[in-house]
Coordinates of C-alpha atoms in Angstrom, one line a residue:
X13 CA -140.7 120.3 -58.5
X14 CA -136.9 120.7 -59.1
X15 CA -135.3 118.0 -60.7
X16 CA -132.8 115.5 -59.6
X17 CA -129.6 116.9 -60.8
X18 CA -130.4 119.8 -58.7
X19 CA -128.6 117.7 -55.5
X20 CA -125.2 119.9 -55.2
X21 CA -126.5 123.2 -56.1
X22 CA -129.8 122.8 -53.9
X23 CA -128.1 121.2 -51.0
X24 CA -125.6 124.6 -50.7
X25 CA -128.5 127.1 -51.2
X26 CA -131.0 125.3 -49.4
X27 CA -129.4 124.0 -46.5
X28 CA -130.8 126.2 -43.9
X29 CA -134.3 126.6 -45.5
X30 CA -137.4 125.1 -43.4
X31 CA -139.8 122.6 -44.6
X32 CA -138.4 123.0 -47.9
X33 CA -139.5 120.0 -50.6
X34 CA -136.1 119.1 -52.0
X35 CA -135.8 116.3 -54.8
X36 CA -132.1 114.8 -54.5
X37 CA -131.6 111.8 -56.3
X38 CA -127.8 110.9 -57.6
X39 CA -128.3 108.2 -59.3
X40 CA -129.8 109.7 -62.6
X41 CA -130.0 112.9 -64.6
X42 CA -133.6 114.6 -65.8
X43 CA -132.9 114.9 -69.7
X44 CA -132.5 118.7 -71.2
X45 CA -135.5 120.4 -71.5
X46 CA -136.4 122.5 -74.5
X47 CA -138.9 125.0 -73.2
X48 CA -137.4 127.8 -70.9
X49 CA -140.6 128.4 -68.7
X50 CA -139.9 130.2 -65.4
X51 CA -140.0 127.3 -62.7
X52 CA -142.9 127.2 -60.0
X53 CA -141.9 126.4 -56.0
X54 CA -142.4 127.4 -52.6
X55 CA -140.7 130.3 -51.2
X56 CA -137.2 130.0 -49.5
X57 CA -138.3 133.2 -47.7
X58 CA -135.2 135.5 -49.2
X59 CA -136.4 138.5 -51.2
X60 CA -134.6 137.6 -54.5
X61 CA -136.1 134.3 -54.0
X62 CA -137.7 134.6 -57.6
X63 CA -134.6 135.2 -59.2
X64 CA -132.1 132.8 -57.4
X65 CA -134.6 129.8 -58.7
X66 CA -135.0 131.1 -62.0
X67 CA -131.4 131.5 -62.5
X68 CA -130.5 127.9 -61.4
X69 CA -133.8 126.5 -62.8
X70 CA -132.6 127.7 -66.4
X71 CA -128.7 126.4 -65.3
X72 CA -129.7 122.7 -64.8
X73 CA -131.5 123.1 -68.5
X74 CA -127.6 123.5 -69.6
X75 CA -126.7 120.2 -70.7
X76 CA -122.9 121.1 -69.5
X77 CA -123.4 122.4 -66.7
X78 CA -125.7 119.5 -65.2
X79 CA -123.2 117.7 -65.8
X80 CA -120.7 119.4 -63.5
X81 CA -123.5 120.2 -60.8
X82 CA -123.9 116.3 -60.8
X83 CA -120.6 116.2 -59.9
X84 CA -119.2 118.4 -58.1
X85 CA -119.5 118.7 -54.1
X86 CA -120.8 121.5 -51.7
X87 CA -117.7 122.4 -50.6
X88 CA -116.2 123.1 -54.4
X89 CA -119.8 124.8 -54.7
X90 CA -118.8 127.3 -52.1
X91 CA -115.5 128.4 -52.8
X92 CA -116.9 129.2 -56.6
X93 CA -115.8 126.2 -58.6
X94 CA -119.1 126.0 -60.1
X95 CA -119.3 129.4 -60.9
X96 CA -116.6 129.3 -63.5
X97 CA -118.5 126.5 -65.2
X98 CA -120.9 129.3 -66.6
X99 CA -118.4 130.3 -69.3
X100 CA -119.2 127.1 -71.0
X101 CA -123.2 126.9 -71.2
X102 CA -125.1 127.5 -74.3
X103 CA -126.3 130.8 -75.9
X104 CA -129.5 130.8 -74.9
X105 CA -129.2 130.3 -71.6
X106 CA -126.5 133.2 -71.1
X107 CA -128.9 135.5 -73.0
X108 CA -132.3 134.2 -70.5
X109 CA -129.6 134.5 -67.5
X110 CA -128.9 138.5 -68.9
X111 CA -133.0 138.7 -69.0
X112 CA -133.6 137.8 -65.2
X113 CA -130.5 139.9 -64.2
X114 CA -132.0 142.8 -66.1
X115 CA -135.5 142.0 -64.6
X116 CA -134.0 141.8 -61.1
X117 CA -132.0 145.2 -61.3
X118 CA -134.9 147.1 -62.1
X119 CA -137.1 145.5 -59.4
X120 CA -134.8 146.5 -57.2
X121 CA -134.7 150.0 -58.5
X122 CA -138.5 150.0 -58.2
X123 CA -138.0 149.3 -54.7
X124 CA -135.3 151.6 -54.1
X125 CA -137.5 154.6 -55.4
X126 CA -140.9 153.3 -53.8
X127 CA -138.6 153.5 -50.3
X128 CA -137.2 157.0 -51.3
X129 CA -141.2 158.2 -51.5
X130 CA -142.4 156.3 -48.6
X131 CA -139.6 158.4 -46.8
X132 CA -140.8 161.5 -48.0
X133 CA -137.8 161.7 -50.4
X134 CA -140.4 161.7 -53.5
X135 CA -139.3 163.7 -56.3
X136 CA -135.5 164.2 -55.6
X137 CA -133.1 162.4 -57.8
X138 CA -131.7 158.7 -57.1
X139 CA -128.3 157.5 -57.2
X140 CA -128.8 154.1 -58.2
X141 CA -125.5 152.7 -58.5
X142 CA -124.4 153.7 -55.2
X143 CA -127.8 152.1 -53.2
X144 CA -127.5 149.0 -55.7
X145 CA -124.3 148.1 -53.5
X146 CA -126.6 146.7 -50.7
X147 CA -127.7 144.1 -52.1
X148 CA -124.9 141.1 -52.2
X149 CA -126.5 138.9 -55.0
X150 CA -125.4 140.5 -58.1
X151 CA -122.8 142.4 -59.6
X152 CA -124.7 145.8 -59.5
X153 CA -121.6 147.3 -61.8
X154 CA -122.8 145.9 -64.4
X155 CA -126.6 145.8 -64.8
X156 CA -126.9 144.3 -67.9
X157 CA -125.0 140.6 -68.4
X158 CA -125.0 137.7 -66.3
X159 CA -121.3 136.7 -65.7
X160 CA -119.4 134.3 -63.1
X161 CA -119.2 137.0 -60.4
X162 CA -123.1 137.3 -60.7
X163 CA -123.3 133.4 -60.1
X164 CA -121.0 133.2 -57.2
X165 CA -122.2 136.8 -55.8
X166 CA -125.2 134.6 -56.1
X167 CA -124.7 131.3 -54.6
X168 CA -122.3 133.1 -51.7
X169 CA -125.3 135.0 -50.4
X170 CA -128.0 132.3 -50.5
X171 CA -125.9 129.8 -48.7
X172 CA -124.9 132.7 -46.0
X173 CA -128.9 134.1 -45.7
X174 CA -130.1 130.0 -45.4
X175 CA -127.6 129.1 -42.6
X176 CA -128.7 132.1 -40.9
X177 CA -132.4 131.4 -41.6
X178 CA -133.3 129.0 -38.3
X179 CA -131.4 131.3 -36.1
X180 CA -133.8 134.5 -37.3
X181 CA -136.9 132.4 -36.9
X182 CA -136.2 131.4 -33.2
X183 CA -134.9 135.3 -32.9
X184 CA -138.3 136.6 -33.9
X185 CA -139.8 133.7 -32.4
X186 CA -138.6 134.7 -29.1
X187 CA -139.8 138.1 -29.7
X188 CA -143.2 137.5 -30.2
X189 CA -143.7 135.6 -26.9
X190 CA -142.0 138.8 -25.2
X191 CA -144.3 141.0 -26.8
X192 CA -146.9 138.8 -25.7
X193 CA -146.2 138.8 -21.9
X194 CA -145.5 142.5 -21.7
X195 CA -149.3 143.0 -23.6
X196 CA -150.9 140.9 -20.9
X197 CA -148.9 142.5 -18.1
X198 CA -150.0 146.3 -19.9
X199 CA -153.3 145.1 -20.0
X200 CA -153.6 144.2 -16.4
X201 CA -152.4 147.4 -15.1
X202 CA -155.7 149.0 -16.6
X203 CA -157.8 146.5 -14.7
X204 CA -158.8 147.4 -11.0
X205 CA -157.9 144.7 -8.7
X206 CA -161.0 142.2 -8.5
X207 CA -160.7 142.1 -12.4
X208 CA -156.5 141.6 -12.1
X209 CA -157.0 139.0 -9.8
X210 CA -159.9 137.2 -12.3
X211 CA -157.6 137.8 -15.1
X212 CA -154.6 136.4 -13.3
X213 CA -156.2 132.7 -12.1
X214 CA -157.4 132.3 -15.8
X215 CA -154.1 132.7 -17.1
X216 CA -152.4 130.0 -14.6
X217 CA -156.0 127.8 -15.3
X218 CA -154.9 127.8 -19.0
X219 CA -151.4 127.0 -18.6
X220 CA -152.1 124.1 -16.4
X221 CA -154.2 123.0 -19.3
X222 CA -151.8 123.9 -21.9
X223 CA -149.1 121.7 -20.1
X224 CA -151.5 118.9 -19.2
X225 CA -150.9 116.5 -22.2
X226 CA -149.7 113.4 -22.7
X227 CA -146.4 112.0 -22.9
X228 CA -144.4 113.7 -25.7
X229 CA -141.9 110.7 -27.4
X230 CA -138.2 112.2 -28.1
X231 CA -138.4 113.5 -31.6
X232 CA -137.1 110.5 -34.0
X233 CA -136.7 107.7 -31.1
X234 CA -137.9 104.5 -31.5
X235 CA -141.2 104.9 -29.5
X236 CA -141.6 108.2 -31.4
X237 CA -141.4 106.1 -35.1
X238 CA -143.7 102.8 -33.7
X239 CA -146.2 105.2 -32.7
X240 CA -146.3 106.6 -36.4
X241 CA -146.1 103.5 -38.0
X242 CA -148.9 102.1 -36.0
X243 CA -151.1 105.9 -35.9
X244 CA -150.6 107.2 -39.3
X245 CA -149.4 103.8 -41.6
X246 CA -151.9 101.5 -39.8
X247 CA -149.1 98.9 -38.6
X248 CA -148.1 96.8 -36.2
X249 CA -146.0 98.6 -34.0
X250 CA -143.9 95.0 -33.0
X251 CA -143.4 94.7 -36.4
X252 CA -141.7 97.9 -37.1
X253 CA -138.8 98.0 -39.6
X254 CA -136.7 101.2 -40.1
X255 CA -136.1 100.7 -43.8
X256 CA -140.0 100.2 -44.5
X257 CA -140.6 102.6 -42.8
X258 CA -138.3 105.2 -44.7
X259 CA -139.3 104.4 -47.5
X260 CA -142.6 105.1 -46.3
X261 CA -142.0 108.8 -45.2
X262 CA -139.9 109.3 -48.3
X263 CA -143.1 111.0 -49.9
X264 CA -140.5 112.2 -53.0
X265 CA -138.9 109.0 -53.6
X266 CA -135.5 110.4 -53.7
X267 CA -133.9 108.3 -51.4
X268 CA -133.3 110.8 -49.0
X269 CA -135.9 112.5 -45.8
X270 CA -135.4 116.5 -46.5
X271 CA -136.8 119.3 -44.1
X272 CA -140.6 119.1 -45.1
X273 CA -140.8 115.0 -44.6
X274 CA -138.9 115.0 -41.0
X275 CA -141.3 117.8 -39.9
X276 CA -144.5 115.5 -40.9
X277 CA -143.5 112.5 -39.0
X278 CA -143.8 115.4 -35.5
X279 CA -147.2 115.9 -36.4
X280 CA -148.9 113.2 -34.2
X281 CA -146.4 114.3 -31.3
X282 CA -147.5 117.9 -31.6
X283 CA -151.4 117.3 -31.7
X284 CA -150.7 115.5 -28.2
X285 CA -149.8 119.5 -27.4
X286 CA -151.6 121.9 -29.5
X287 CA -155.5 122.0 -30.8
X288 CA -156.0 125.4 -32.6
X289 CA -159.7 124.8 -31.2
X290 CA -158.4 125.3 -27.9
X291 CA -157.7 128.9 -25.9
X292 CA -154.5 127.8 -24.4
X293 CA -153.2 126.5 -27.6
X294 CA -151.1 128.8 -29.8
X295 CA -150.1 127.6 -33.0
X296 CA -146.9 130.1 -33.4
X297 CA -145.7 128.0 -30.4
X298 CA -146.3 124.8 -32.2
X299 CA -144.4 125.9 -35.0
X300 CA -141.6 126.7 -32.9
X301 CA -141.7 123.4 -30.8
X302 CA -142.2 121.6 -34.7
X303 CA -138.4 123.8 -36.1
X304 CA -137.1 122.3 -32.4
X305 CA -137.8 119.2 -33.2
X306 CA -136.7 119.1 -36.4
X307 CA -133.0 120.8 -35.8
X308 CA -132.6 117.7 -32.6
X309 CA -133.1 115.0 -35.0
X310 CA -130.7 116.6 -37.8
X311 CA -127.5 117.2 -35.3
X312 CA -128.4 113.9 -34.2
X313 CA -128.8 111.3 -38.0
X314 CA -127.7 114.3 -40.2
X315 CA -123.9 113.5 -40.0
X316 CA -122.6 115.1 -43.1
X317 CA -124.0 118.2 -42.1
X318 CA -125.8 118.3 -45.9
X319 CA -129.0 119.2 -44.1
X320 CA -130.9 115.7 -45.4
X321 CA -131.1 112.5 -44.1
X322 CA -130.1 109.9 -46.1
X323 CA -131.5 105.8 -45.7
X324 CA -127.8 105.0 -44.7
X325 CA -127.8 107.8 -42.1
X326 CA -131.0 106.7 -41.1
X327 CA -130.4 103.0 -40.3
X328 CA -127.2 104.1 -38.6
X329 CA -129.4 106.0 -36.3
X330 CA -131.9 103.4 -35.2
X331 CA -128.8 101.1 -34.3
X332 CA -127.8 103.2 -31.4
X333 CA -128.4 102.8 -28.3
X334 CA -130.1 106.6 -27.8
X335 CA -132.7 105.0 -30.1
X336 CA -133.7 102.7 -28.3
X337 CA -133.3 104.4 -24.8
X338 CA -133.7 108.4 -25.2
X339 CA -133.4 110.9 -22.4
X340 CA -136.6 113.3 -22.2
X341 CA -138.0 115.8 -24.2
X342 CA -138.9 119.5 -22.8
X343 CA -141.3 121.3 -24.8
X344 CA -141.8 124.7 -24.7
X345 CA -144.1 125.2 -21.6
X346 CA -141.0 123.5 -19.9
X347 CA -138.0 125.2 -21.7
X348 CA -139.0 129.4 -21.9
X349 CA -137.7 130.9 -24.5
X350 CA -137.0 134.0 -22.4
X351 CA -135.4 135.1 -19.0
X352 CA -136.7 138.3 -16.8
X353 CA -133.9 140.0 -17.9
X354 CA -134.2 139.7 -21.0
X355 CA -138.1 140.7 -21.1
X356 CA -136.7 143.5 -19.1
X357 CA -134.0 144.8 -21.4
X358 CA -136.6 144.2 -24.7
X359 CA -139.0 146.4 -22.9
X360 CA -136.7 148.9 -22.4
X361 CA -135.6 148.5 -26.5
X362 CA -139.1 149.0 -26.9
X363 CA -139.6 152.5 -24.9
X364 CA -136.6 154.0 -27.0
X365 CA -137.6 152.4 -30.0
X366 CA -141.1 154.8 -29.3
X367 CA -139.3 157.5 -28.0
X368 CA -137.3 158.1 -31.0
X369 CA -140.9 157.9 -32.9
X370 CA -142.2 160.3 -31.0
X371 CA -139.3 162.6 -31.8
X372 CA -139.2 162.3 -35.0
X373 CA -142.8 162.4 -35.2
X374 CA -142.6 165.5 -33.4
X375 CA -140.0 166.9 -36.0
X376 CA -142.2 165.9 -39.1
X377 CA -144.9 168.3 -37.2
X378 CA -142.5 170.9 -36.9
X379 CA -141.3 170.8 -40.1
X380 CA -145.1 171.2 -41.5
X381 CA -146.2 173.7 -39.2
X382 CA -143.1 175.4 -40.9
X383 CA -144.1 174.8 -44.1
X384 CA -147.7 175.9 -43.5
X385 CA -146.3 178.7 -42.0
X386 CA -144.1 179.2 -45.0
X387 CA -147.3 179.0 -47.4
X388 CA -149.2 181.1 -45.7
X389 CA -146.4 183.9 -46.1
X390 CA -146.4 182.9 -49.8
X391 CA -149.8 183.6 -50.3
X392 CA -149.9 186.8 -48.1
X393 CA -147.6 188.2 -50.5
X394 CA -149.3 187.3 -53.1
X395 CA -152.3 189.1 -52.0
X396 CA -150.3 191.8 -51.9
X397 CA -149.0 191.8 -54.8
X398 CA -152.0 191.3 -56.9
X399 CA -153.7 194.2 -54.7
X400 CA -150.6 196.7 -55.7
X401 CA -151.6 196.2 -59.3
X402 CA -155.2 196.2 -59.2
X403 CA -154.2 199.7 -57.7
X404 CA -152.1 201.0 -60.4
X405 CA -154.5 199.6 -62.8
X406 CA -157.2 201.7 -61.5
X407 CA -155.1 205.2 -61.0
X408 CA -154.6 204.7 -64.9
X409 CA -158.3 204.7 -65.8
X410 CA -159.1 208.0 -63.2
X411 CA -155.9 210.1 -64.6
X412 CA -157.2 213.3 -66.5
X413 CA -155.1 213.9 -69.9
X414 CA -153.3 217.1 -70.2
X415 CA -155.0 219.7 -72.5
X416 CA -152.4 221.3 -74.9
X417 CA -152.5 225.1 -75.0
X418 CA -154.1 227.0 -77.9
X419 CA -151.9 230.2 -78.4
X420 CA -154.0 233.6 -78.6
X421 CA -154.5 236.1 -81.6
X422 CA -152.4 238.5 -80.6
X423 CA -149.8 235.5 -81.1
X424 CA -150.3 235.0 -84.5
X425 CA -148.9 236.7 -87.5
X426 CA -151.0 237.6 -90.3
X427 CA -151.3 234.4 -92.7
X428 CA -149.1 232.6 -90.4
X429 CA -150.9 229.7 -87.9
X430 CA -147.5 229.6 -86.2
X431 CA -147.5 231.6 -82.9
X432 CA -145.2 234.1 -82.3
X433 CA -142.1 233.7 -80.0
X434 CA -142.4 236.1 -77.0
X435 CA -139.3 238.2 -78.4
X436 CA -141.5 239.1 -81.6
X437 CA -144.5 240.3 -79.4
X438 CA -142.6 243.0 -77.7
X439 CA -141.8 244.6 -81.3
X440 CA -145.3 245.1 -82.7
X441 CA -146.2 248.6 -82.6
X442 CA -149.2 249.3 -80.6
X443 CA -152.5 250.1 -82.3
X444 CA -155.1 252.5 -80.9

C-alpha cells in the first residue's frame, strides 16, 4: 500500500483510475525508508503501469522531495512544478530512477521487435529511435538517464491516459452490448421460424425477469446509506449518523472515501439487480451499472474535482435537501446504452473492418502462392543445373585419349632417334 505522502502526486495520476485503493492522509509523513524494493499494487490499467509506480514509489523514499509532494497542489503538479524538484534528490535515487528508465526502454524495444515479427517484418532491421517517439512517457532521446523531462513526460501522460480512462470503459462497454445484440440477431437468422419464434419469447421472458427487482435506492441518498448501515454494519437504521458511518466505510483510515470504498457501499444495491447464478444476469452489465454509480455520487459530494471524497465533503452532502429527497435512479435495463442507429452504423464498421481482412488476407495468399511459385523456379533450376554437370562429369570419364604418332624407319637417320623432316626424305638416294 502507498504511503501517505503520496496525496498530491497520486491524486494527479490517479484521478481517473477505477476502484483504485488510494491512501491520502495529510496530516503526517511515512519516515524514509532504507530498502529500495520495487513497490507491490494493483494495476492502473496503463501499459507502463510498472514503471510509473516504481518511479514515484522510489521518489516519495527522497526525503526532499516528500517534502515538496506534501506540499505542493495538483494544479502546480500539472504544469511541471514538481518535476523540477528532481534535481535535488539523492544519488541513489537518480541512479535507481536511470535503472527503471533503462529497464523500460528496452521493454519497449522488446515489444517493438515482437510486433515487427508478428507482422511478418522478422529479420529486417529496426529503427528504434524513430518508433520510440510513440510512446509519450519518456524522453526516448535519451535512453539512458532519468532527467525532469522524463518526470513531467511522465506525470503529463498518466494524468491525460487516467481522465480518459472512464470514458474508454463505457466506450468498450457499449461495444460489447452491440456485439452482443447483433450475435443474437446472426444467430436467429439460422433458425427456421418455429425455433426464431421459441428463441424470441425466451429472450423477452428473461428480460422481464432481469428488470423485475426491487426498488434500486439513488446511489449515496440517504435511504441508500440507512439501508447499508442497517444490511451490512448491523444498525439501527433510525439511528444513522453520517460521520459514524464514514468512518465506518473508510476501510484505509485516511480520512478520505477513494474509488474502491464508494463502489463497495453499491454492492447491496446491485445484488437487488444481478445474481451471476442467474441466466438473465450479466455481470459485465453490473460492472457498468457499479462505474455509473460511482461517477453520479462523485459530480455530486466530490466538489474539488480531486476524485475522493473527503469527511467534510461528505457531511456537506447529507445536509442537502437531494439527500434527503432524491429523484429516481434508471439502471441499465431502463437507460440503453445504444440507439438503432448506432447498432446500425457499428455493424456496418464491422463489415469493413472484415472486408479489409479478407483483402489483405487474400494478398498474404497471393504473395505465398508467389513465393511458392518463386521456389519452385529456384529449385527447377537447380535441378538443372546439377543435371548439366553430372553430364559434363560423365563425357570426361567416356573421352578416348589421343594416341601420339610413332614416326616410321624410313624416317629415321642412322644413330639418330630423331625423325627426319619431310624435306630430308626426298634427298635420300633410292636403294634397290
Amino acid at each position: 500500500m502507498w504511503g501517505p505522502s503520496h496525496c498530491c502526486l497520486i491524486l494527479c495520476l490517479w484521478a481517473c483510475l477505477d476502484a483504485l485503493p488510494v491512501a491520502v492522509d495529510k496530516r503526517k509523513v511515512s519516515p524514509p525508508v532504507e530498502e529500495l524494493e520495487p513497490p507491490k499494487s494493483e494495476d492502473t490499467g496503463l501499459h507502463y503501469d510498472r514503471y510509473l509506480r516504481e518511479v514515484i514509489d522510489f521518489l516519495e523514499k527522497d526525503p526532499h522531495f516528500r517534502e515538496k509532494l506534501h506540499n505542493t497542489d495538483m494544479e502546480e503538479i500539472k504544469q511541471g512544478k514538481l518535476a523540477k524538484e528532481l534535481d535535488f534528490v539523492s544519488h541513489h535515487v537518480r541512479t535507481k530512477l536511470d535503472e527503471l528508465k533503462r529497464q523500460e526502454v528496452n521493454r519497449l524495444r522488446t515489444l517493438i521487435k515482437v510486433k515487427q515479427d508478428m507482422n511478418g517484418e522478422k529479420g529486417t532491421s529496426v529503427d528504434h529511435q524513430a518508433l520510440l517517439k510513440q510512446f509519450e512517457h519518456l524522453n526516448h532521446m535519451n535512453p539512458h538517464t532519468f532527467e525532469v523531462e522524463d518526470l513531467d513526460r511522465l506525470i503529463q501522460s498518466a494524468t491525460n491516459d487516467l481522465e480518459n480512462f472512464d470514458k474508454d470503459r463505457h466506450e468498450e462497454f457499449k461495444k460489447y452490448e452491440m456485439m452482443k445484440e447483433l450475435e443474437r440477431r446472426e444467430h436467429l437468422k439460422t433458425l427456421d421460424e418455429e425455433a426464431r419464434k421459441k428463441e424470441e419469447e425466451h429472450y423477452e421472458e428473461m428480460k422481464k425477469k432481469h428488470a423485475d427487482h426491487p426498488k434500486i435506492n439513488h446511489p449515496g441518498s440517504q435511504d441508500q446509506l440507512k439501508e447499508v448501515w442497517q444490511e451490512s454494519d448491523g444498525l439501527d437504521p433510525s439511528e444513522f449518523e453520517p460521520k459514524t458511518f464514514f468512518k465506518l466505510h473508510d476501510t484505509n483510515g485516511d480520512g478520505y472515501f477513494d474509488e474502491q470504498e464508494l463502489e463497495a457501499l453499491f454492492t447491496k444495491e446491485l445484488e437487488k439487480i444481478y445474481d451471476p447464478a442467474r441466466e438473465e444476469d450479466d455481470m459485465q452489465e453490473m460492472e457498468e451499472d457499479r462505474l455509473r454509480m460511482r461517477e453520479h455520487v462523485m459530480n455530486e459530494i466530490d466538489t474539488n474535482r480531486d476524485r475522493l471524497v473527503s469527511l467534510n465533503e461528505f457531511i456537506t452532502a447529507t445536509d442537502r435537501k437531494e439527500f434527503q429527497e432524491p429523484g429516481g435512479w434508471e439502471t441499465l435495463d431502463q437507460n440503453p446504452v445504444y440507439t438503432e442507429e448506432e447498432l446500425r452504423e457499428f455493424e456496418e464498421h464491422l463489415a469493413r473492418e472484415e472486408h479489409d481482412l479478407n483483402l489483405k488476407t487474400n494478398d498474404l495468399l497471393k504473395q505465398r502462392e508467389e513465393l511458392e511459385r518463386q521456389q519452385d523456379q529456384l529449385n527447377a533450376n537447380k535441378m538443372e543445373l546439377q543435371q548439366a554437370v553430372q553430364h559434363m562429369e560423365r563425357l570426361k570419364k567416356t573421352e578416348t585419349p589421343v594416341q601420339a604418332k610413332v614416326p616410321s624407319a624410313v624416317e629415321m637417320l642412322p644413330g639418330d632417334t630423331r625423325p627426319m623432316s619431310q624435306g630430308h626424305q626426298q634427298d635420300l638416294p633410292a636403294h634397290f
